[in-house]
Short mmCIF file of N, CA and C and ligand atoms in Angstrom, two decimals:
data_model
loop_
_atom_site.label_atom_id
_atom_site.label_comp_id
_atom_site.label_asym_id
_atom_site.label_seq_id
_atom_site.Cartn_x
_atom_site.Cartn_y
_atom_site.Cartn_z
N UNK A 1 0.84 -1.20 0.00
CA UNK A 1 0.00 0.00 0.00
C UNK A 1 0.88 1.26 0.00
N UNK A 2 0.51 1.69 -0.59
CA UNK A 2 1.13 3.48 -0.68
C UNK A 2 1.37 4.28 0.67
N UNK A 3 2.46 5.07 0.67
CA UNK A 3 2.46 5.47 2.33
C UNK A 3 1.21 6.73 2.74
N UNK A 4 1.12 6.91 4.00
CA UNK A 4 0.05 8.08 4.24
C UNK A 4 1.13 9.20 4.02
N UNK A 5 -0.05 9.98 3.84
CA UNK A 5 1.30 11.48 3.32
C UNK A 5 2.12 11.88 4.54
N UNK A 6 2.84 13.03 4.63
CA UNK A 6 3.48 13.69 5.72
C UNK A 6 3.02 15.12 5.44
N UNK A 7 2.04 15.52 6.29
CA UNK A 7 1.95 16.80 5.89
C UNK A 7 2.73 17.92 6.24
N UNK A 8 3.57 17.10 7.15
CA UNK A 8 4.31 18.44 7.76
C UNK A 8 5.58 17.53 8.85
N UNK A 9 6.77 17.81 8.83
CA UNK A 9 8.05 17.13 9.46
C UNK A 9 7.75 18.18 10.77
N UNK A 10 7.97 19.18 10.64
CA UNK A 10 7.94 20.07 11.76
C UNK A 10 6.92 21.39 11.57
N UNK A 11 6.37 21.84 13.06
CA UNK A 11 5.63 22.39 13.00
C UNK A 11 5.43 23.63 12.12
N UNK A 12 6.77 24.55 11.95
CA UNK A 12 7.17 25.39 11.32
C UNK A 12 6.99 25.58 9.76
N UNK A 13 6.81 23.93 9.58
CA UNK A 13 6.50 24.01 7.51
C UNK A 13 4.42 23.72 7.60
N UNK A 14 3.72 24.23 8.84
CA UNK A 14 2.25 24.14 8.59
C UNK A 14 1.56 25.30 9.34
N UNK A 15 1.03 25.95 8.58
CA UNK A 15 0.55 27.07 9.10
C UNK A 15 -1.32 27.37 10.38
N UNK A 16 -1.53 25.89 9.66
CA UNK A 16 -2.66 25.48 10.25
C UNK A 16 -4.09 26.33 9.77
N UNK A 17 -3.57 26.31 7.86
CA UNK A 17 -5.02 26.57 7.62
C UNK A 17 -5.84 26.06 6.74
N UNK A 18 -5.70 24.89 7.45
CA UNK A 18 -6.85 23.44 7.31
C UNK A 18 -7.54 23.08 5.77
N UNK A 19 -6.89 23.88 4.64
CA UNK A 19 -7.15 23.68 3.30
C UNK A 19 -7.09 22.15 3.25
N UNK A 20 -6.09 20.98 3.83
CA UNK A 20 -6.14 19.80 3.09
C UNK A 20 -6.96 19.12 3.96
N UNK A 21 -7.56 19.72 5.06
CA UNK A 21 -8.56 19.40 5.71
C UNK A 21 -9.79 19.98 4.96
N UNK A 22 -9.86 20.57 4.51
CA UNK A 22 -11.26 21.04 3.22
C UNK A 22 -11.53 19.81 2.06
N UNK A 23 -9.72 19.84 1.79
CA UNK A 23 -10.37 18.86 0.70
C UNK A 23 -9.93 17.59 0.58
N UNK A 24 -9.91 16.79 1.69
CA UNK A 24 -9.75 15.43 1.52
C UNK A 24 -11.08 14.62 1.22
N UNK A 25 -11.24 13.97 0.38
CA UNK A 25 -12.33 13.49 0.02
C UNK A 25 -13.14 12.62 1.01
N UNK A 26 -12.75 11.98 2.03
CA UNK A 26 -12.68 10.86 2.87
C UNK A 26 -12.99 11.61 4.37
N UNK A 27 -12.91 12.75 4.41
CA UNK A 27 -12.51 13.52 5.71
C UNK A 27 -11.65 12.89 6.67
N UNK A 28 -10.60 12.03 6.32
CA UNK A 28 -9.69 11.23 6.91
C UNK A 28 -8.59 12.59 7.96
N UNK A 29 -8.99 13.84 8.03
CA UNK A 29 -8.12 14.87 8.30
C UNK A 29 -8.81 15.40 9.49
N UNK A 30 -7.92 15.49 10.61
CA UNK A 30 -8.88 16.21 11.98
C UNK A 30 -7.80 17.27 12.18
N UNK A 31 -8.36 18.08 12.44
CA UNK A 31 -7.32 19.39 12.86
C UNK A 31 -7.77 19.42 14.71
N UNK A 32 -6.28 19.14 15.02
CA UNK A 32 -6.19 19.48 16.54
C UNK A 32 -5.22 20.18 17.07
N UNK A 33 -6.04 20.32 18.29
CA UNK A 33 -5.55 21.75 19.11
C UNK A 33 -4.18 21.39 19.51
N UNK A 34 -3.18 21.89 19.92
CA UNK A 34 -1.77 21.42 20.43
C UNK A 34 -2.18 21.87 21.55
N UNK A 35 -1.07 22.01 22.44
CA UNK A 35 -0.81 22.10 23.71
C UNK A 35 -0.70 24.19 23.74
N UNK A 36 -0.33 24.57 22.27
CA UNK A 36 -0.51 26.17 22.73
C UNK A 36 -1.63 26.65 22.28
N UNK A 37 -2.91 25.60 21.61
CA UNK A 37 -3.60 26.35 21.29
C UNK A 37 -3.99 26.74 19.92
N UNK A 38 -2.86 25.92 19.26
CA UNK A 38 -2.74 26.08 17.53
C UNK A 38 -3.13 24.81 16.60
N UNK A 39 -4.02 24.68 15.50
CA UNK A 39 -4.64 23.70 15.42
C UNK A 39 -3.26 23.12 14.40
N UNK A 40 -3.24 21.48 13.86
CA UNK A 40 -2.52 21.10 13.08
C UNK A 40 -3.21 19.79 13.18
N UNK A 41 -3.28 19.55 11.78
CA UNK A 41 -3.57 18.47 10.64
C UNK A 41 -3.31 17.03 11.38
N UNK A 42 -4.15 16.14 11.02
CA UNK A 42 -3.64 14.61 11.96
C UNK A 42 -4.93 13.97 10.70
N UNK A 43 -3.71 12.75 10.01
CA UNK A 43 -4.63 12.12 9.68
C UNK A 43 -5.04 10.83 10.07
N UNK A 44 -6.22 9.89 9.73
CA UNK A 44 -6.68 9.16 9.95
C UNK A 44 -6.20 7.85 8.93
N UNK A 45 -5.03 7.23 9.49
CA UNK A 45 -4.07 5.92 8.97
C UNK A 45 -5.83 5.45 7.91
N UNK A 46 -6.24 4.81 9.11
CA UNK A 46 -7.74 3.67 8.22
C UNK A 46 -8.76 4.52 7.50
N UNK A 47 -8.99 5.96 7.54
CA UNK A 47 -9.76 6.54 6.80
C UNK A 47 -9.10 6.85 5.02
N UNK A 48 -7.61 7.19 5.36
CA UNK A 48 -7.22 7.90 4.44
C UNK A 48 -7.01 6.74 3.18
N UNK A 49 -7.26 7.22 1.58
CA UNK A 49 -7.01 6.30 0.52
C UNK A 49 -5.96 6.80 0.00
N UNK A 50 -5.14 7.59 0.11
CA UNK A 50 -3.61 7.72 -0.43
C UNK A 50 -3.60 8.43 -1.78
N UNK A 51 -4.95 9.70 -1.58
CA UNK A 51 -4.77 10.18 -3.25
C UNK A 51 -3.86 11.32 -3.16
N UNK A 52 -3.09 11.81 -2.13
CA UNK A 52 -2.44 13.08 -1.97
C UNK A 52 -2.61 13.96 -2.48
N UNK A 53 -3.95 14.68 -2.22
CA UNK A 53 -4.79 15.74 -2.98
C UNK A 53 -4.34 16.87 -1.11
N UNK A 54 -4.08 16.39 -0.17
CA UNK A 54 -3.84 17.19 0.50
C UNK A 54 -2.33 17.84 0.30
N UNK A 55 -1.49 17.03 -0.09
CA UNK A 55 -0.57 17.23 -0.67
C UNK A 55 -0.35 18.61 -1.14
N UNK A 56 -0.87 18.18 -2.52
CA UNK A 56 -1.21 18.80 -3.60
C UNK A 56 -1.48 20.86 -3.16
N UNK A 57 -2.08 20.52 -2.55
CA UNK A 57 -3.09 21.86 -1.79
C UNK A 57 -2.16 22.89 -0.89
N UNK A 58 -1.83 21.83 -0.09
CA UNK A 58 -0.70 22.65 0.77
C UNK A 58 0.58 23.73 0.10
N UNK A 59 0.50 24.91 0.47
CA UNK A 59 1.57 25.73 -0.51
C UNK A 59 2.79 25.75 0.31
N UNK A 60 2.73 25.21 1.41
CA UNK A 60 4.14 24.98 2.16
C UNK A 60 4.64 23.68 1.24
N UNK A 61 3.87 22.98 0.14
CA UNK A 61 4.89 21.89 -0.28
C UNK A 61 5.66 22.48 -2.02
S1 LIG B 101 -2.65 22.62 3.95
FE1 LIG B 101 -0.51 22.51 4.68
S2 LIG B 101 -0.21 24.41 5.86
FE2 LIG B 101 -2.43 24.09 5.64
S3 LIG B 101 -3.04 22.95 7.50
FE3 LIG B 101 -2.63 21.45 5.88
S4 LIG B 101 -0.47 20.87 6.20
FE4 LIG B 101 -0.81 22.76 7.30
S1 LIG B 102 -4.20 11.43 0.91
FE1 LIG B 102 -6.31 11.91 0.30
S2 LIG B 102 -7.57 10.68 1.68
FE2 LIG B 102 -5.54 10.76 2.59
S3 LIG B 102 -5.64 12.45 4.03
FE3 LIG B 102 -4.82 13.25 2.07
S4 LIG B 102 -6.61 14.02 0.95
FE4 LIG B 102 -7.36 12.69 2.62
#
């Protein structure tokens, strides 16, 4: 199987504005709160089908 994406290595390359959470087809994408308060992207291993359309979207890539 194809790997799940990486949307982000470190916090610094995601700005937390939930575009590949808009458009994952699957809604396999939950945006959660951290510990300061700032939301970031978490996907769902068994939801997600590996079309990297979040990828795609993100302009940090
Ligand atoms: S699209 Fe990119 S910058 Fe925006 S929340 Fe998702 S990973 Fe972060
Ligand atoms: S690869 Fe596709 S299904 Fe998986 S999280 Fe990204 S947009 Fe959603």
């Amino acid at each position: 199987m194809k790997k799940i994406p990486i949307l982000f290595n470190i916090k610094e390359e995601c700005c937390g504005c939930a575009a590949c959470y808009s458009i994952c087809p699957k809604e396999a994408i939950k945006m959660e709160l951290d510990e300061e308060g700032f939301e970031y992207p978490i996907i769902d291993e068994n939801e997600c089908i590996r079309c990297y359309k979040c990828l795609k979207v993100c302009y940090f890539k």
